Amino acid sequence: DTGVSQDPRHKITKRGQNVTFRCDPISEHNRLYWYRQTLGQGPEFLTYFQNEAQLEKSRLLSDRFSAERPKGSFSTLEIQRTEQGDSAMYLCASSFGRDGEKLFFGSGTQLSVL
Amino acid sequence: QKEVEQNSGPLSVPEGAIASLNCTYSDRGSQSFFWYRQYSGKSPELIMFIYSNGDKEDGRFTAQLNKASQYVSLLIRDSQPSDSATYLCAVNYGNQGGKLIFGQGTELSVKP
């Protein structure tokens, strides 16, 4: 499988717990994006990386959210002290170089905070 | 004002008809425009992109861009029930790096 891979597919957690998601992009892609999507809405931008550098983080994003891409390959998104409002589908996407805007999405991680 | 706006629908068309999906955006600096299709429970899939004013055709799909009116549309000819999905318009703002800003999506239903 050469597509974008996300793990886990589903995560159920209790409010206040920390969760971490992983994304493996398409191998030759140097850009990696995190989006969040709730029912009936389009994906909302969270952050993106070019190689290992985090180039932008949404100003709407709480400090409880942090993302890393330590070696410019896979990325992790951590949410600390989860709240019920964090329940959503977390989508990872990747793209290549100058074609940067053509995003290819993974299957997503569905987070439910109880 | 939302940055990228779409009618949420649902838009219902009979099989074989032309489906017309519309999108407006607020930033005149936008340079790249995309249409994604998202089936229920699945992730978005890129189906069309357009950079220049005018029409771009790919099979049954035509993307239309009018930068002066800040308007982009997607036409689906000979609509099939398998086209039933949510269609997301996305805009790359040239001065804001590589991220895409998405509209809320238009749900399309093609009735047999």
PDB file of N, CA, C and O in Angstrom, chain B residues 63-110:
ATOM      1  N   ALA B  63     -14.373  21.693 -14.588  1.00  0.00           N
ATOM      2  CA  ALA B  63     -14.195  22.737 -13.586  1.00  0.00           C
ATOM      3  C   ALA B  63     -14.181  24.082 -14.309  1.00  0.00           C
ATOM      4  O   ALA B  63     -13.591  24.213 -15.387  1.00  0.00           O
ATOM      5  N   GLN B  64     -14.830  25.066 -13.718  1.00  0.00           N
ATOM      6  CA  GLN B  64     -14.889  26.404 -14.295  1.00  0.00           C
ATOM      7  C   GLN B  64     -14.408  27.413 -13.258  1.00  0.00           C
ATOM      8  O   GLN B  64     -14.804  27.338 -12.096  1.00  0.00           O
ATOM      9  N   LEU B  65     -13.563  28.334 -13.686  1.00  0.00           N
ATOM     10  CA  LEU B  65     -13.004  29.325 -12.782  1.00  0.00           C
ATOM     11  C   LEU B  65     -13.212  30.722 -13.337  1.00  0.00           C
ATOM     12  O   LEU B  65     -12.918  30.983 -14.518  1.00  0.00           O
ATOM     13  N   ASN B  66     -13.692  31.621 -12.479  1.00  0.00           N
ATOM     14  CA  ASN B  66     -13.833  33.025 -12.827  1.00  0.00           C
ATOM     15  C   ASN B  66     -13.247  33.825 -11.660  1.00  0.00           C
ATOM     16  O   ASN B  66     -13.899  34.041 -10.643  1.00  0.00           O
ATOM     17  N   LYS B  67     -12.003  34.224 -11.828  1.00  0.00           N
ATOM     18  CA  LYS B  67     -11.311  34.912 -10.735  1.00  0.00           C
ATOM     19  C   LYS B  67     -11.890  36.291 -10.474  1.00  0.00           C
ATOM     20  O   LYS B  67     -11.888  36.770  -9.342  1.00  0.00           O
ATOM     21  N   ALA B  68     -12.383  36.952 -11.508  1.00  0.00           N
ATOM     22  CA  ALA B  68     -12.962  38.289 -11.316  1.00  0.00           C
ATOM     23  C   ALA B  68     -14.181  38.221 -10.401  1.00  0.00           C
ATOM     24  O   ALA B  68     -14.393  39.100  -9.560  1.00  0.00           O
ATOM     25  N   SER B  69     -14.950  37.175 -10.544  1.00  0.00           N
ATOM     26  CA  SER B  69     -16.144  36.989  -9.715  1.00  0.00           C
ATOM     27  C   SER B  69     -15.859  36.151  -8.481  1.00  0.00           C
ATOM     28  O   SER B  69     -16.768  35.932  -7.668  1.00  0.00           O
ATOM     29  N   GLN B  70     -14.617  35.660  -8.358  1.00  0.00           N
ATOM     30  CA  GLN B  70     -14.220  34.817  -7.221  1.00  0.00           C
ATOM     31  C   GLN B  70     -15.155  33.625  -7.100  1.00  0.00           C
ATOM     32  O   GLN B  70     -15.730  33.359  -6.015  1.00  0.00           O
ATOM     33  N   TYR B  71     -15.266  32.913  -8.189  1.00  0.00           N
ATOM     34  CA  TYR B  71     -16.262  31.857  -8.326  1.00  0.00           C
ATOM     35  C   TYR B  71     -15.632  30.669  -9.035  1.00  0.00           C
ATOM     36  O   TYR B  71     -14.932  30.823 -10.030  1.00  0.00           O
ATOM     37  N   VAL B  72     -15.884  29.493  -8.491  1.00  0.00           N
ATOM     38  CA  VAL B  72     -15.422  28.271  -9.143  1.00  0.00           C
ATOM     39  C   VAL B  72     -16.559  27.255  -9.090  1.00  0.00           C
ATOM     40  O   VAL B  72     -17.316  27.209  -8.104  1.00  0.00           O
ATOM     41  N   SER B  73     -16.718  26.503 -10.151  1.00  0.00           N
ATOM     42  CA  SER B  73     -17.806  25.541 -10.193  1.00  0.00           C
ATOM     43  C   SER B  73     -17.324  24.207 -10.735  1.00  0.00           C
ATOM     44  O   SER B  73     -16.251  24.105 -11.330  1.00  0.00           O
ATOM     45  N   LEU B  74     -18.139  23.195 -10.496  1.00  0.00           N
ATOM     46  CA  LEU B  74     -17.879  21.846 -10.997  1.00  0.00           C
ATOM     47  C   LEU B  74     -19.150  21.340 -11.654  1.00  0.00           C
ATOM     48  O   LEU B  74     -20.221  21.359 -11.028  1.00  0.00           O
ATOM     49  N   LEU B  75     -19.021  20.937 -12.913  1.00  0.00           N
ATOM     50  CA  LEU B  75     -20.138  20.330 -13.625  1.00  0.00           C
ATOM     51  C   LEU B  75     -19.861  18.836 -13.780  1.00  0.00           C
ATOM     52  O   LEU B  75     -18.751  18.438 -14.148  1.00  0.00           O
ATOM     53  N   ILE B  76     -20.876  18.043 -13.505  1.00  0.00           N
ATOM     54  CA  ILE B  76     -20.782  16.606 -13.708  1.00  0.00           C
ATOM     55  C   ILE B  76     -21.829  16.231 -14.745  1.00  0.00           C
ATOM     56  O   ILE B  76     -23.042  16.348 -14.499  1.00  0.00           O
ATOM     57  N   ARG B  77     -21.360  15.805 -15.918  1.00  0.00           N
ATOM     58  CA  ARG B  77     -22.280  15.412 -16.982  1.00  0.00           C
ATOM     59  C   ARG B  77     -22.667  13.952 -16.831  1.00  0.00           C
ATOM     60  O   ARG B  77     -21.925  13.152 -16.248  1.00  0.00           O
ATOM     61  N   ASP B  78     -23.848  13.616 -17.373  1.00  0.00           N
ATOM     62  CA  ASP B  78     -24.314  12.231 -17.332  1.00  0.00           C
ATOM     63  C   ASP B  78     -24.165  11.654 -15.915  1.00  0.00           C
ATOM     64  O   ASP B  78     -23.526  10.612 -15.699  1.00  0.00           O
ATOM     65  N   SER B  79     -24.738  12.338 -14.959  1.00  0.00           N
ATOM     66  CA  SER B  79     -24.599  11.951 -13.549  1.00  0.00           C
ATOM     67  C   SER B  79     -25.044  10.510 -13.322  1.00  0.00           C
ATOM     68  O   SER B  79     -26.061  10.057 -13.874  1.00  0.00           O
ATOM     69  N   GLN B  80     -24.297   9.814 -12.497  1.00  0.00           N
ATOM     70  CA  GLN B  80     -24.576   8.426 -12.154  1.00  0.00           C
ATOM     71  C   GLN B  80     -24.839   8.305 -10.649  1.00  0.00           C
ATOM     72  O   GLN B  80     -24.311   9.107  -9.870  1.00  0.00           O
ATOM     73  N   PRO B  81     -25.604   7.301 -10.243  1.00  0.00           N
ATOM     74  CA  PRO B  81     -25.808   7.113  -8.794  1.00  0.00           C
ATOM     75  C   PRO B  81     -24.498   7.016  -8.024  1.00  0.00           C
ATOM     76  O   PRO B  81     -24.423   7.440  -6.865  1.00  0.00           O
ATOM     77  N   SER B  82     -23.452   6.502  -8.666  1.00  0.00           N
ATOM     78  CA  SER B  82     -22.149   6.390  -7.998  1.00  0.00           C
ATOM     79  C   SER B  82     -21.483   7.753  -7.764  1.00  0.00           C
ATOM     80  O   SER B  82     -20.492   7.845  -7.036  1.00  0.00           O
ATOM     81  N   ASP B  83     -22.037   8.807  -8.378  1.00  0.00           N
ATOM     82  CA  ASP B  83     -21.529  10.160  -8.126  1.00  0.00           C
ATOM     83  C   ASP B  83     -22.093  10.754  -6.835  1.00  0.00           C
ATOM     84  O   ASP B  83     -21.663  11.829  -6.406  1.00  0.00           O
ATOM     85  N   SER B  84     -23.051  10.079  -6.238  1.00  0.00           N
ATOM     86  CA  SER B  84     -23.652  10.563  -4.993  1.00  0.00           C
ATOM     87  C   SER B  84     -22.590  10.605  -3.905  1.00  0.00           C
ATOM     88  O   SER B  84     -22.017   9.573  -3.523  1.00  0.00           O
ATOM     89  N   ALA B  85     -22.311  11.795  -3.420  1.00  0.00           N
ATOM     90  CA  ALA B  85     -21.235  12.025  -2.455  1.00  0.00           C
ATOM     91  C   ALA B  85     -21.292  13.489  -2.038  1.00  0.00           C
ATOM     92  O   ALA B  85     -22.113  14.257  -2.527  1.00  0.00           O
ATOM     93  N   THR B  86     -20.403  13.859  -1.153  1.00  0.00           N
ATOM     94  CA  THR B  86     -20.225  15.271  -0.821  1.00  0.00           C
ATOM     95  C   THR B  86     -19.037  15.804  -1.605  1.00  0.00           C
ATOM     96  O   THR B  86     -17.975  15.170  -1.650  1.00  0.00           O
ATOM     97  N   TYR B  87     -19.223  16.956  -2.237  1.00  0.00           N
ATOM     98  CA  TYR B  87     -18.173  17.560  -3.046  1.00  0.00           C
ATOM     99  C   TYR B  87     -17.634  18.786  -2.313  1.00  0.00           C
ATOM    100  O   TYR B  87     -18.377  19.712  -1.984  1.00  0.00           O
ATOM    101  N   LEU B  88     -16.341  18.764  -2.079  1.00  0.00           N
ATOM    102  CA  LEU B  88     -15.671  19.810  -1.316  1.00  0.00           C
ATOM    103  C   LEU B  88     -14.869  20.703  -2.250  1.00  0.00           C
ATOM    104  O   LEU B  88     -14.053  20.214  -3.042  1.00  0.00           O
ATOM    105  N   CYS B  89     -15.096  21.980  -2.147  1.00  0.00           N
ATOM    106  CA  CYS B  89     -14.301  22.970  -2.861  1.00  0.00           C
ATOM    107  C   CYS B  89     -13.148  23.376  -1.949  1.00  0.00           C
ATOM    108  O   CYS B  89     -13.344  23.574  -0.735  1.00  0.00           O
ATOM    109  N   ALA B  90     -11.951  23.492  -2.494  1.00  0.00           N
ATOM    110  CA  ALA B  90     -10.792  23.880  -1.683  1.00  0.00           C
ATOM    111  C   ALA B  90      -9.975  24.912  -2.440  1.00  0.00           C
ATOM    112  O   ALA B  90      -9.836  24.839  -3.665  1.00  0.00           O
ATOM    113  N   VAL B  91      -9.439  25.847  -1.694  1.00  0.00           N
ATOM    114  CA  VAL B  91      -8.707  26.964  -2.282  1.00  0.00           C
ATOM    115  C   VAL B  91      -7.356  27.092  -1.608  1.00  0.00           C
ATOM    116  O   VAL B  91      -7.256  27.013  -0.378  1.00  0.00           O
ATOM    117  N   ASN B  92      -6.336  27.241  -2.411  1.00  0.00           N
ATOM    118  CA  ASN B  92      -5.004  27.510  -1.876  1.00  0.00           C
ATOM    119  C   ASN B  92      -4.738  29.004  -1.987  1.00  0.00           C
ATOM    120  O   ASN B  92      -4.763  29.555  -3.077  1.00  0.00           O
ATOM    121  N   TYR B  93      -4.512  29.632  -0.847  1.00  0.00           N
ATOM    122  CA  TYR B  93      -4.239  31.062  -0.864  1.00  0.00           C
ATOM    123  C   TYR B  93      -2.740  31.233  -1.081  1.00  0.00           C
ATOM    124  O   TYR B  93      -1.942  30.826  -0.248  1.00  0.00           O
ATOM    125  N   GLY B  94      -2.374  31.830  -2.181  1.00  0.00           N
ATOM    126  CA  GLY B  94      -0.975  31.881  -2.577  1.00  0.00           C
ATOM    127  C   GLY B  94      -0.062  32.475  -1.545  1.00  0.00           C
ATOM    128  O   GLY B  94       1.097  32.097  -1.421  1.00  0.00           O
ATOM    129  N   ASN B  95      -0.544  33.451  -0.788  1.00  0.00           N
ATOM    130  CA  ASN B  95       0.322  34.088   0.199  1.00  0.00           C
ATOM    131  C   ASN B  95       0.231  33.413   1.553  1.00  0.00           C
ATOM    132  O   ASN B  95       0.701  33.936   2.538  1.00  0.00           O
ATOM    133  N   GLN B  96      -0.399  32.271   1.618  1.00  0.00           N
ATOM    134  CA  GLN B  96      -0.524  31.572   2.888  1.00  0.00           C
ATOM    135  C   GLN B  96       0.056  30.165   2.808  1.00  0.00           C
ATOM    136  O   GLN B  96      -0.358  29.271   3.506  1.00  0.00           O
ATOM    137  N   GLY B  97       1.014  30.004   1.940  1.00  0.00           N
ATOM    138  CA  GLY B  97       1.702  28.723   1.893  1.00  0.00           C
ATOM    139  C   GLY B  97       0.891  27.647   1.231  1.00  0.00           C
ATOM    140  O   GLY B  97       0.002  27.918   0.440  1.00  0.00           O
ATOM    141  N   GLY B  98       1.204  26.420   1.578  1.00  0.00           N
ATOM    142  CA  GLY B  98       0.641  25.312   0.839  1.00  0.00           C
ATOM    143  C   GLY B  98      -0.686  24.809   1.340  1.00  0.00           C
ATOM    144  O   GLY B  98      -1.255  23.907   0.756  1.00  0.00           O
ATOM    145  N   LYS B  99      -1.229  25.371   2.393  1.00  0.00           N
ATOM    146  CA  LYS B  99      -2.436  24.781   2.947  1.00  0.00           C
ATOM    147  C   LYS B  99      -3.628  25.067   2.059  1.00  0.00           C
ATOM    148  O   LYS B  99      -3.674  26.047   1.320  1.00  0.00           O
ATOM    149  N   LEU B 100      -4.601  24.175   2.123  1.00  0.00           N
ATOM    150  CA  LEU B 100      -5.874  24.360   1.440  1.00  0.00           C
ATOM    151  C   LEU B 100      -6.929  24.744   2.461  1.00  0.00           C
ATOM    152  O   LEU B 100      -6.966  24.200   3.565  1.00  0.00           O
ATOM    153  N   ILE B 101      -7.792  25.675   2.059  1.00  0.00           N
ATOM    154  CA  ILE B 101      -8.958  26.031   2.859  1.00  0.00           C
ATOM    155  C   ILE B 101     -10.161  25.400   2.171  1.00  0.00           C
ATOM    156  O   ILE B 101     -10.378  25.611   0.978  1.00  0.00           O
ATOM    157  N   PHE B 102     -10.937  24.637   2.919  1.00  0.00           N
ATOM    158  CA  PHE B 102     -12.072  23.906   2.368  1.00  0.00           C
ATOM    159  C   PHE B 102     -13.386  24.605   2.669  1.00  0.00           C
ATOM    160  O   PHE B 102     -13.560  25.217   3.730  1.00  0.00           O
ATOM    161  N   GLY B 103     -14.326  24.476   1.740  1.00  0.00           N
ATOM    162  CA  GLY B 103     -15.695  24.832   2.023  1.00  0.00           C
ATOM    163  C   GLY B 103     -16.360  23.718   2.816  1.00  0.00           C
ATOM    164  O   GLY B 103     -15.751  22.682   3.087  1.00  0.00           O
ATOM    165  N   GLN B 104     -17.613  23.928   3.171  1.00  0.00           N
ATOM    166  CA  GLN B 104     -18.305  22.938   4.007  1.00  0.00           C
ATOM    167  C   GLN B 104     -18.812  21.747   3.216  1.00  0.00           C
ATOM    168  O   GLN B 104     -19.233  20.752   3.795  1.00  0.00           O
ATOM    169  N   GLY B 105     -18.742  21.850   1.881  1.00  0.00           N
ATOM    170  CA  GLY B 105     -19.156  20.728   1.056  1.00  0.00           C
ATOM    171  C   GLY B 105     -20.604  20.808   0.615  1.00  0.00           C
ATOM    172  O   GLY B 105     -21.456  21.348   1.329  1.00  0.00           O
ATOM    173  N   THR B 106     -20.886  20.288  -0.568  1.00  0.00           N
ATOM    174  CA  THR B 106     -22.246  20.161  -1.090  1.00  0.00           C
ATOM    175  C   THR B 106     -22.554  18.684  -1.270  1.00  0.00           C
ATOM    176  O   THR B 106     -21.812  17.969  -1.947  1.00  0.00           O
ATOM    177  N   GLU B 107     -23.633  18.249  -0.640  1.00  0.00           N
ATOM    178  CA  GLU B 107     -24.050  16.859  -0.774  1.00  0.00           C
ATOM    179  C   GLU B 107     -24.838  16.685  -2.066  1.00  0.00           C
ATOM    180  O   GLU B 107     -25.816  17.385  -2.307  1.00  0.00           O
ATOM    181  N   LEU B 108     -24.398  15.778  -2.899  1.00  0.00           N
ATOM    182  CA  LEU B 108     -25.060  15.482  -4.169  1.00  0.00           C
ATOM    183  C   LEU B 108     -25.709  14.116  -4.098  1.00  0.00           C
ATOM    184  O   LEU B 108     -25.065  13.145  -3.696  1.00  0.00           O
ATOM    185  N   SER B 109     -26.964  14.059  -4.515  1.00  0.00           N
ATOM    186  CA  SER B 109     -27.674  12.786  -4.599  1.00  0.00           C
ATOM    187  C   SER B 109     -28.165  12.602  -6.031  1.00  0.00           C
ATOM    188  O   SER B 109     -28.892  13.446  -6.554  1.00  0.00           O
ATOM    189  N   VAL B 110     -27.764  11.516  -6.673  1.00  0.00           N
ATOM    190  CA  VAL B 110     -28.178  11.204  -8.032  1.00  0.00           C
ATOM    191  C   VAL B 110     -29.194  10.070  -7.958  1.00  0.00           C
ATOM    192  O   VAL B 110     -28.859   8.959  -7.522  1.00  0.00           O
TER     193      VAL B 110
END
